[in-house]
Coordinates of C-alpha atoms and ligand atoms in Angstrom, one line a residue:
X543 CA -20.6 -23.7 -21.5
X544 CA -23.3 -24.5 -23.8
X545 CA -23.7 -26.5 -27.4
X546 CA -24.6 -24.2 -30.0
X547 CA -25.7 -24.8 -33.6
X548 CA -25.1 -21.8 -35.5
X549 CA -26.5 -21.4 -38.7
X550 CA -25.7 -18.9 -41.6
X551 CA -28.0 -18.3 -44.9
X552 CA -26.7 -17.7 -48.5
X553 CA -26.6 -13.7 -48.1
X554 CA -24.1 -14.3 -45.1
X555 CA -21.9 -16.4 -47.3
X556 CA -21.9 -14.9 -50.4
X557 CA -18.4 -14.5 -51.1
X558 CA -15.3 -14.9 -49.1
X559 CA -15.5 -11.6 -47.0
X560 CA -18.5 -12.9 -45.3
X561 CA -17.2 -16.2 -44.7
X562 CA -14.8 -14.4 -43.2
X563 CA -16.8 -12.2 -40.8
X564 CA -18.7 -15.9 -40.1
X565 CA -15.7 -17.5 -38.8
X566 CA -15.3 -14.9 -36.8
X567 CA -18.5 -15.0 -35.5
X568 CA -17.8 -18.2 -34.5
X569 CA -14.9 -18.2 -33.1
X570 CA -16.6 -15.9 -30.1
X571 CA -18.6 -18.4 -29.5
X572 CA -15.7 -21.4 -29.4
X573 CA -13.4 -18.8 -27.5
X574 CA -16.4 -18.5 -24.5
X575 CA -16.4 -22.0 -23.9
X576 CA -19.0 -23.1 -26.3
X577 CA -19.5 -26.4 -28.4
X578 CA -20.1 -25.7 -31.8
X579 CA -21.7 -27.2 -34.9
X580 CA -21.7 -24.5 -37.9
X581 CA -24.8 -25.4 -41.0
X582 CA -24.4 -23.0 -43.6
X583 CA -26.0 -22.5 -47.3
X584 CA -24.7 -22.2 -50.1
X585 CA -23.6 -18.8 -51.6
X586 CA -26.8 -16.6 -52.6
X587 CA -28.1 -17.1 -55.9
X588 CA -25.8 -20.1 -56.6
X589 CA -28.5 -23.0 -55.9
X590 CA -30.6 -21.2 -58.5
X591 CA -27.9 -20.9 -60.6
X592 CA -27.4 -25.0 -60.0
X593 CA -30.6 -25.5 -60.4
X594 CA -30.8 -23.9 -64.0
X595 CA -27.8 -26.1 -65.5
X596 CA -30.1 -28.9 -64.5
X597 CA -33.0 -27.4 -66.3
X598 CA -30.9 -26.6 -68.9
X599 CA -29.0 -30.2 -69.7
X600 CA -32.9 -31.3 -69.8
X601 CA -35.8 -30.3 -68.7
X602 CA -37.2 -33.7 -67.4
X603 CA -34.5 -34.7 -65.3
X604 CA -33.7 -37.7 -63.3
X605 CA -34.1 -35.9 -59.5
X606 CA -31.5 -38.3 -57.9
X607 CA -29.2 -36.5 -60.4
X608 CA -30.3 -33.3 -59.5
X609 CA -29.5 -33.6 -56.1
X610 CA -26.3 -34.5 -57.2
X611 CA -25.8 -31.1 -58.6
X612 CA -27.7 -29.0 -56.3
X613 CA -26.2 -30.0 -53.3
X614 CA -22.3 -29.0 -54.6
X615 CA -23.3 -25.3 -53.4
X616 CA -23.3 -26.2 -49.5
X617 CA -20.1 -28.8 -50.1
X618 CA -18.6 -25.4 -51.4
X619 CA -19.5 -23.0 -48.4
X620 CA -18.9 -25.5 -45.9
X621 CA -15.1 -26.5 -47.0
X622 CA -14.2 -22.8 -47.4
X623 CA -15.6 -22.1 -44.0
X624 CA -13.7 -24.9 -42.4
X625 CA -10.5 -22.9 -44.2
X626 CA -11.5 -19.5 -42.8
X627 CA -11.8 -21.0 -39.3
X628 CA -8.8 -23.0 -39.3
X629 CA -6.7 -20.1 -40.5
X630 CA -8.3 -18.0 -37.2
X631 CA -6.7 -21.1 -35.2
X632 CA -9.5 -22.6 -34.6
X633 CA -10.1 -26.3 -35.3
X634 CA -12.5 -27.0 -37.2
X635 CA -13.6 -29.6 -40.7
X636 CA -16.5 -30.2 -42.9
X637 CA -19.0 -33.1 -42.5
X638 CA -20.8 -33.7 -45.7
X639 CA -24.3 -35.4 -45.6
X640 CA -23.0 -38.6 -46.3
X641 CA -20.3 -38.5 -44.3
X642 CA -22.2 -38.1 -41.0
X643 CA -24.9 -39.5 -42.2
X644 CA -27.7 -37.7 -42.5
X645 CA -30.3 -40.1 -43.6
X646 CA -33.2 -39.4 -45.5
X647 CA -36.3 -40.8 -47.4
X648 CA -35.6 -41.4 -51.1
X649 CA -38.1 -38.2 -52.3
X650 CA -35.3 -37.1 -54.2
X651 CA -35.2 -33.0 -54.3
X652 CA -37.4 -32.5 -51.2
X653 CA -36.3 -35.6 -48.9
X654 CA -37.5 -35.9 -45.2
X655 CA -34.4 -36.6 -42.5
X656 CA -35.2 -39.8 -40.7
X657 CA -32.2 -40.2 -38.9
X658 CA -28.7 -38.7 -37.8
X659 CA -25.5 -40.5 -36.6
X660 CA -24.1 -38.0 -34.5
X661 CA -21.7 -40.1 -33.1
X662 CA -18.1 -39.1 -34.7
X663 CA -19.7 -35.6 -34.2
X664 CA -19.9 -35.2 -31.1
X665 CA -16.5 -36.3 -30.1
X666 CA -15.2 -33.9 -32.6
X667 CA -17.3 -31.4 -30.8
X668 CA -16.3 -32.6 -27.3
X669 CA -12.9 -31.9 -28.4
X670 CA -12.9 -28.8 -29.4
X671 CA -12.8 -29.1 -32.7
X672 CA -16.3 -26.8 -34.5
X673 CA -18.4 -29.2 -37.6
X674 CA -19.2 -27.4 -39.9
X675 CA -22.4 -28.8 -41.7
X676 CA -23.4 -27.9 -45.3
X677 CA -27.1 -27.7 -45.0
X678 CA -30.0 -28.5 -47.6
X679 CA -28.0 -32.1 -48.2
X680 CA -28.5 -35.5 -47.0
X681 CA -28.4 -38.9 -48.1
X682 CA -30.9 -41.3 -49.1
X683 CA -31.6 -44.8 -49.6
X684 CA -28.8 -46.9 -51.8
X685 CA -26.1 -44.0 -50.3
X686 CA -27.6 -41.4 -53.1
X687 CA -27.1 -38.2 -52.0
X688 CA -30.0 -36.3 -51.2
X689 CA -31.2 -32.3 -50.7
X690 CA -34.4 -31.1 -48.7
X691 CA -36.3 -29.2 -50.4
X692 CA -35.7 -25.0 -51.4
X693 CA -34.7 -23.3 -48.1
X694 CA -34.1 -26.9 -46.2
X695 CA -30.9 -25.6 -44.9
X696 CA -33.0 -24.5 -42.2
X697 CA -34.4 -27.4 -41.2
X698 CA -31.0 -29.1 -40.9
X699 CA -30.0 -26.7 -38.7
X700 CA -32.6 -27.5 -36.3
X701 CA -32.6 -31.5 -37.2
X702 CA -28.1 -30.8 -36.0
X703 CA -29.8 -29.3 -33.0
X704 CA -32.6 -31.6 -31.8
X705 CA -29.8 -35.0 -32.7
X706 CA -26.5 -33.5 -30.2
X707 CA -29.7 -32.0 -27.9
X708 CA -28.5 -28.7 -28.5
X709 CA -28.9 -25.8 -26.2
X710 CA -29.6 -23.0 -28.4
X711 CA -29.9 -23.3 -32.6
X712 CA -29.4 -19.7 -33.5
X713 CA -30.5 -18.9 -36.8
X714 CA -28.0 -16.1 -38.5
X715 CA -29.7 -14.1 -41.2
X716 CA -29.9 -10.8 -43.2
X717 CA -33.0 -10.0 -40.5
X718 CA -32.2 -9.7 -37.2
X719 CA -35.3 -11.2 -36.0
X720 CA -39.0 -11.6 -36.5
X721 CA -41.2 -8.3 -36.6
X722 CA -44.9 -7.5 -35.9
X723 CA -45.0 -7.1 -39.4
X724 CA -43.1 -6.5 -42.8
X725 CA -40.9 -3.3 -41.6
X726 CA -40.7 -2.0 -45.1
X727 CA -44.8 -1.5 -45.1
X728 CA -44.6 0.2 -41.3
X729 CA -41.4 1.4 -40.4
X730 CA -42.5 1.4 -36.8
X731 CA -43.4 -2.5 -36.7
X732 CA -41.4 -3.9 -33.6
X733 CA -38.8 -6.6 -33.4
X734 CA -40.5 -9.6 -30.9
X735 CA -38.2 -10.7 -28.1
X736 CA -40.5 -14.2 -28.2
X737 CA -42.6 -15.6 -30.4
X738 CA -44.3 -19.7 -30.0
X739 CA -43.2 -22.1 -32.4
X740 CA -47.5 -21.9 -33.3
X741 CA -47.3 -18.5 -34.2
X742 CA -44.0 -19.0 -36.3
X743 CA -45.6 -21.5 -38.6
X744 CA -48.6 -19.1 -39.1
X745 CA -46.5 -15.9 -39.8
X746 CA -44.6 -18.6 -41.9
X747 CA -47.3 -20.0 -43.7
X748 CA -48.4 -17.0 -44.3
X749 CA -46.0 -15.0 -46.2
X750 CA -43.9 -14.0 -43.5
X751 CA -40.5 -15.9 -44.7
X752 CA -38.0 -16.0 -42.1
X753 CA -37.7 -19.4 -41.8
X754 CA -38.5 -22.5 -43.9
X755 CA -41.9 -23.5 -42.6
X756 CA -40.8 -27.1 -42.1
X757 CA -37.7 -26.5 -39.6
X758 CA -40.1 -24.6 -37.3
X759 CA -42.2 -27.5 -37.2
X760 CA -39.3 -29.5 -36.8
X761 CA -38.5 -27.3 -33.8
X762 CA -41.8 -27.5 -32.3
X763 CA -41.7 -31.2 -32.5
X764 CA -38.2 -31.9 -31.1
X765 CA -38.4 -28.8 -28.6
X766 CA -35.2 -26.9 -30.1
X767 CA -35.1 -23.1 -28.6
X768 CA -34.1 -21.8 -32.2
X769 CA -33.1 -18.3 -32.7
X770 CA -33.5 -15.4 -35.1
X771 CA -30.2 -13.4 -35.2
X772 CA -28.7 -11.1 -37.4
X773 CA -25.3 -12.0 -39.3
X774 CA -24.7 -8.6 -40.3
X775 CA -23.6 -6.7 -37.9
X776 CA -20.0 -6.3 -37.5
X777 CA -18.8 -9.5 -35.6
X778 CA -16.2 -7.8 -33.7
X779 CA -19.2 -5.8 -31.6
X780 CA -22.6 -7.9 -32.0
X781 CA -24.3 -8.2 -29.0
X782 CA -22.9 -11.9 -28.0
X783 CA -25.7 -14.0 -29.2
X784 CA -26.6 -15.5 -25.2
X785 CA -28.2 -12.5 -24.2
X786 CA -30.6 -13.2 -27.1
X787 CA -30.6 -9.9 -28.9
X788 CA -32.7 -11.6 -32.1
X789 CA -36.2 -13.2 -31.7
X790 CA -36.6 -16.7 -29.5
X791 CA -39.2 -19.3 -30.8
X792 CA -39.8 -20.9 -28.2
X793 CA -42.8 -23.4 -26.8
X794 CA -45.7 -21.8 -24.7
X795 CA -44.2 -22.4 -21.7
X796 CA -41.6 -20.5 -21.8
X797 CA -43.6 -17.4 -22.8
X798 CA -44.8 -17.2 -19.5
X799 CA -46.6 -14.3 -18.6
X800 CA -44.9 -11.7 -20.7
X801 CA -46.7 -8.5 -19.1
X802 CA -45.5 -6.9 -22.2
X803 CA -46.4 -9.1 -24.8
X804 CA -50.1 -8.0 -27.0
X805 CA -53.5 -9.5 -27.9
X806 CA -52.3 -10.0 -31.4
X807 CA -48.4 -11.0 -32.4
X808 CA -48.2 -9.8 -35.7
X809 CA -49.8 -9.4 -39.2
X810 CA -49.0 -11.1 -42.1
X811 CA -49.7 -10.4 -45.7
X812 CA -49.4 -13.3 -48.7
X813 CA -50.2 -12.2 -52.2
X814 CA -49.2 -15.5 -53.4
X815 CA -52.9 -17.2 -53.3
X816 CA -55.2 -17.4 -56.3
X817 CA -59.1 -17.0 -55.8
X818 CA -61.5 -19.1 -57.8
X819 CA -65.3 -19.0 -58.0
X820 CA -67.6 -22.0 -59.3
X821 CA -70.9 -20.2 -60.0
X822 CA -74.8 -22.6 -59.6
X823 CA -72.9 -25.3 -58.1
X824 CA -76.1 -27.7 -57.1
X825 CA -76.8 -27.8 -53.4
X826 CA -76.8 -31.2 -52.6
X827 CA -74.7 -33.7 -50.9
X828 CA -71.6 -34.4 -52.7
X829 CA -70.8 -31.4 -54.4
X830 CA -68.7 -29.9 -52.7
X831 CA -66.5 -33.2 -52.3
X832 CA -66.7 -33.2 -56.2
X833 CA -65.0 -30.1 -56.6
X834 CA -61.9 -30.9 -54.0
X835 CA -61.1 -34.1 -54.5
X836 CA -59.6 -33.4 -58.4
X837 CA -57.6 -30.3 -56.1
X838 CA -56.4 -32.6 -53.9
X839 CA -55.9 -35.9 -55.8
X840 CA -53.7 -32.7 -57.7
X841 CA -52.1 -32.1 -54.6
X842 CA -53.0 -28.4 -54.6
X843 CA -53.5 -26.9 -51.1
X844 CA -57.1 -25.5 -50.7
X845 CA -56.8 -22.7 -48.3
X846 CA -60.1 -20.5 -48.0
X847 CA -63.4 -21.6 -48.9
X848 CA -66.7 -20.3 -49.1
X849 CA -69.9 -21.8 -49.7
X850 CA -73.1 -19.8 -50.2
X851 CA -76.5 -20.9 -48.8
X852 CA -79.1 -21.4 -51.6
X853 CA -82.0 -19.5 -52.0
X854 CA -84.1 -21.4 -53.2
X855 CA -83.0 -22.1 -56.8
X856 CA -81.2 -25.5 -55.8
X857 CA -77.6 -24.1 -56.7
X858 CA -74.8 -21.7 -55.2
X859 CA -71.4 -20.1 -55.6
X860 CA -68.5 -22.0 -54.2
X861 CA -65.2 -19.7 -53.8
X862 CA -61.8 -20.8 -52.5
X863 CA -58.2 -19.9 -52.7
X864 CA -55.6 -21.9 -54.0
X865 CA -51.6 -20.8 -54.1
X866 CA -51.0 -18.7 -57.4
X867 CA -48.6 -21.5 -58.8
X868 CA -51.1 -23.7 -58.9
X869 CA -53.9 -22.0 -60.6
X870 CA -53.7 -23.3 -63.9
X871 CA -53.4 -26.4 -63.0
X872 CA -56.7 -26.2 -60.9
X873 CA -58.2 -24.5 -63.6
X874 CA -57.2 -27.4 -65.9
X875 CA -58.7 -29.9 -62.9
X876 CA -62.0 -28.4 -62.6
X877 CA -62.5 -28.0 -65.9
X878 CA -62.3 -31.9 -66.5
X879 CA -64.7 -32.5 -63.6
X880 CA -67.2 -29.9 -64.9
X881 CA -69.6 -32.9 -65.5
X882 CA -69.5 -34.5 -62.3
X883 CA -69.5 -31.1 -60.4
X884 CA -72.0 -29.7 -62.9
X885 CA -71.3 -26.1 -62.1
X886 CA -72.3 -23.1 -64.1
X887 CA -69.5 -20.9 -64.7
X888 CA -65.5 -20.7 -63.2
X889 CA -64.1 -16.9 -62.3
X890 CA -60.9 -16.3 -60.8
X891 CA -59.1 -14.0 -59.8
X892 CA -54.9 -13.1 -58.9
X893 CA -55.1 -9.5 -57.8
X894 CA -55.8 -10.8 -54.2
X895 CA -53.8 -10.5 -50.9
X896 CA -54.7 -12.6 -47.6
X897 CA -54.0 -10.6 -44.9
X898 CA -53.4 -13.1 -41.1
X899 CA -53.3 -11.5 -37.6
X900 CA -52.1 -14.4 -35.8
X901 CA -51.5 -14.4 -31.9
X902 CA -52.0 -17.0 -29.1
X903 CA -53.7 -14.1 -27.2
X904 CA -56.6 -14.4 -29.0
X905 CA -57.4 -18.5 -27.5
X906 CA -58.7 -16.3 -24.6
X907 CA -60.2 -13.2 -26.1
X908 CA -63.2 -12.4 -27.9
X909 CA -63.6 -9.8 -30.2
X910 CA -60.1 -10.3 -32.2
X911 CA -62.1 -11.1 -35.3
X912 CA -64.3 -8.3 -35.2
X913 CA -61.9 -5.6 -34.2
X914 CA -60.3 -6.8 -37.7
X915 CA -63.7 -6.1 -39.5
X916 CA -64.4 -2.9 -38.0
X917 CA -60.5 -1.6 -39.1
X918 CA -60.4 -2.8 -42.5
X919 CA -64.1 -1.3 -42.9
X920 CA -63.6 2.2 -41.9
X921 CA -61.0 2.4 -44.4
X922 CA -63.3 1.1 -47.2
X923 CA -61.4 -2.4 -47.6
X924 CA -63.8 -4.6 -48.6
X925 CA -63.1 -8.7 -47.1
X926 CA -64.1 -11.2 -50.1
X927 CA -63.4 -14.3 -48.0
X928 CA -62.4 -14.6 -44.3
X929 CA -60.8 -18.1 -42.1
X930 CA -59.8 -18.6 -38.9
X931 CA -57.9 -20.7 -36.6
X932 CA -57.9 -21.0 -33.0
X933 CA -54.7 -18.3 -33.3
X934 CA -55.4 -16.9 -36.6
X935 CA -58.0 -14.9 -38.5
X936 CA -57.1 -14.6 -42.3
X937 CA -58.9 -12.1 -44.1
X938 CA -58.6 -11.8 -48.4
X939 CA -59.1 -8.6 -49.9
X940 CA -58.0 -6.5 -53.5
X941 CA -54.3 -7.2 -53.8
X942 CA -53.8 -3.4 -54.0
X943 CA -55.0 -2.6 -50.2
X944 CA -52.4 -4.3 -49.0
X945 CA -50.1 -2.1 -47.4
X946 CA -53.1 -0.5 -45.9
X947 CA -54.8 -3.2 -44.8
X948 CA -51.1 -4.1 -42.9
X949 CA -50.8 -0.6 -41.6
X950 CA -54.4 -0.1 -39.9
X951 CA -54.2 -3.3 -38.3
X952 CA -50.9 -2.6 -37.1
X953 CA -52.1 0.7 -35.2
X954 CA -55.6 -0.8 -34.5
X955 CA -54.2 -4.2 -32.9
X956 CA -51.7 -1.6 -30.8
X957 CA -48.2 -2.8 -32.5
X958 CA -47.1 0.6 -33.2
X959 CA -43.4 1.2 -32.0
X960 CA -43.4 4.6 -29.8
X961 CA -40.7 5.4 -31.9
X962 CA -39.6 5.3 -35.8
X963 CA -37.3 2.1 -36.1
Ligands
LIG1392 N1 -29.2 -23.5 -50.8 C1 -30.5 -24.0 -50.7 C2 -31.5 -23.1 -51.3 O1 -31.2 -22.0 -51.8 C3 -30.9 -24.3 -49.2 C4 -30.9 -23.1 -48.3 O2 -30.2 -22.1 -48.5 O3 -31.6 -23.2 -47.3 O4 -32.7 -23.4 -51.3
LIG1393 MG1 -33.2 -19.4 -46.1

């Protein structure tokens, strides 16, 4: 017997079919024994839909009010999969954020949790009787009900987890798992049986969207063994979810010395980042700081930066990316602080892709960086800026060698599946 949190996205509760095939789903997992908490989303598409009325009744919009709205899509999926599992025979009732509660900060529209009464829930649980948790929701200071952030129903998924110390928090989705890379740019990428919550939140942070970013550092943090499942196959003949047929996050120790495992994990690819050149930026102290501090005072995340030595003539080019949402806005920022930076001219540029291969192989490997180099040159891709971290090396090139850029690496860094699949 274990205590599971099982947790469904939007695509696997669009519509009352599904809902259906969920409560089957888990039902196998009450009828083995199990304790169960259920955290679903709402119905795909209907937060946006939500989301528009808001925009629509006014564009400037009180964000407590907002919540308000935006939450009702869980409180729908949650109450109808309560119905679906009762009419299976199995007990089961809904426990809104408030009702718990879930308690977060008061940023209304992308609140923090800070605390969870699990109490009443767990004697519910202990008695056989499944919660079933609308994600995304919470509620905040003066009882105002609160909502995470886009995609946050992940995160309360793993925040159910970590509070009733949860076993196992297996994520259901319309993946079933995490790949080497983007299967629909190399057919032959593999599914990983493991990966470390590290490598998640770089595959994560860098375009590879399984999973909002914050729940896996929410796992990482509270130590929750999350899973990546698939909630498509038909329930009646999945592979039962304990013998982990998806992808385990898990912490480096329980990696352990996975003879099969590979130098690199996998390869991500982002075309969401921006590149922006300030040309005879003056080479002296202070400079740089003069350009970063609007950008972050702006709150825009500065990912890749380059810096030119001078040659002599007192002044150099200063490149960096910044996330494509954000580039007028920086544009608009570095424009007003053309005086104090005192730069020449500004150049950017959208048609841009970073490519990541990210692995915690490489903390005890040379020559990761450079075997990167070598692929993308013998192809002719040329690298316009290049970071790394201690498990990452992020490369950005023309935004239309992407799927090349993804499928050399793939064969270079040895990912290739033997077979089509
Ligand atoms: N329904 C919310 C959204 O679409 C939360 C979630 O599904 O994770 O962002
Ligand atoms: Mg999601």
């Amino acid at each position: 017997m274990a205590r599971i949190v099982m947790k469904f996205g939007g695509t696997s509760m669009a519509g009352t079919e599904r809902i259906r095939s969920v409560a089957q789903r888990v039902k196998r997992e009450v009828d083995a024994g199990n304790e169960v908490a259920v955290v679903v989303s709402a119905m795909a598409g209907e937060t946006d839909r939500l989301v528009n009325f808001c925009r629509e009744a006014s564009p400037l919009h009180d964000p407590r009010e907002y919540d308000v709205v935006v939450a009702a899509g869980e409180q729908v999926t949650s109450g109808l999969l309560a119905i679906a599992l009762q009419a299976l025979g199995v007990k089961a009732r809904s426990w809104l954020g408030w009702q718990m509660p879930i308690r977060t900060d008061d940023a209304h529209a992308k609140a923090r949790i800070e605390d969870i009464d699990t109490a009443a829930l767990r004697e519910a649980m202990a008695g056989g009787e499944v919660a079933v948790i609308p994600g995304f929701q919470g509620m905040g200071p003066g009882n105002r009900i609160s909502t995470l952030g886009r995609g946050g129903s992940d995160t309360s998924a793993v925040a159910v987890a970590a509070a009733v110390k949860a076993d196992r928090c297996d994520i259901y989705t319309d993946v079933d798992g995490v790949y080497t890379t983007d299967p629909r740019i190399v057919p032959r990428a593999r599914k990983l049986k493991r990966v470390t919550y590290e490598e998640m939140l770089e595959l994560a942070s860098v375009g590879a969207k399984v999973l909002q970013t914050r729940s896996v550092g929410l796992a990482m943090k509270e130590g929750v063994r999350v899973q990546v499942l698939s909630s498509f196959d038909d329930p009646a003949d999945a592979p039962a979810a304990d013998t982990l047929p998806g992808t385990m996050i898990v912490g480096d120790a329980e990696l352990g010395d996975d003879m099969e495992r590979q130098l690199i994990t996998g390869i991500a690819h982002d075309k969401n980042e921006a590149k922006i050149t300030l040309t005879n930026v003056p080479d002296k102290p202070g400079a740089v700081a003069n350009i970063f501090t609007p950008l972050a005072d702006g709150s825009i995340n500065v990912d890749m930066i380059i810096q030119n030595i001078s040659h002599g003539t007192g002044s150099t080019d200063v490149t960096f990316t910044v996330p494509a949402s954000d580039l007028a806005r920086s544009l608009d920022l570095l424009d007003k602080a053309k005086g104090d930076i005192g730069y020449g001219e500004i150049v950017h540029d959208t048609r841009v892709a970073k490519i990541s291969v990210v692995g915690v192989g490489m903390r005890s490997h040379a020559g990761v960086a450079s075997a990167m180099f070598t692929a993308l040159a013998q192809r002719g891709i040329n690298i316009q800026a290049i970071t790394t971290s201690e498990i990452k090396v992020s490369v950005l090139i023309h935004e239309d060698e992407t799927e090349l850029a993804v499928r050399v690496l793939h064969t270079a860094y040895g990912l290739d599946a033997e077979e089509a699949g």
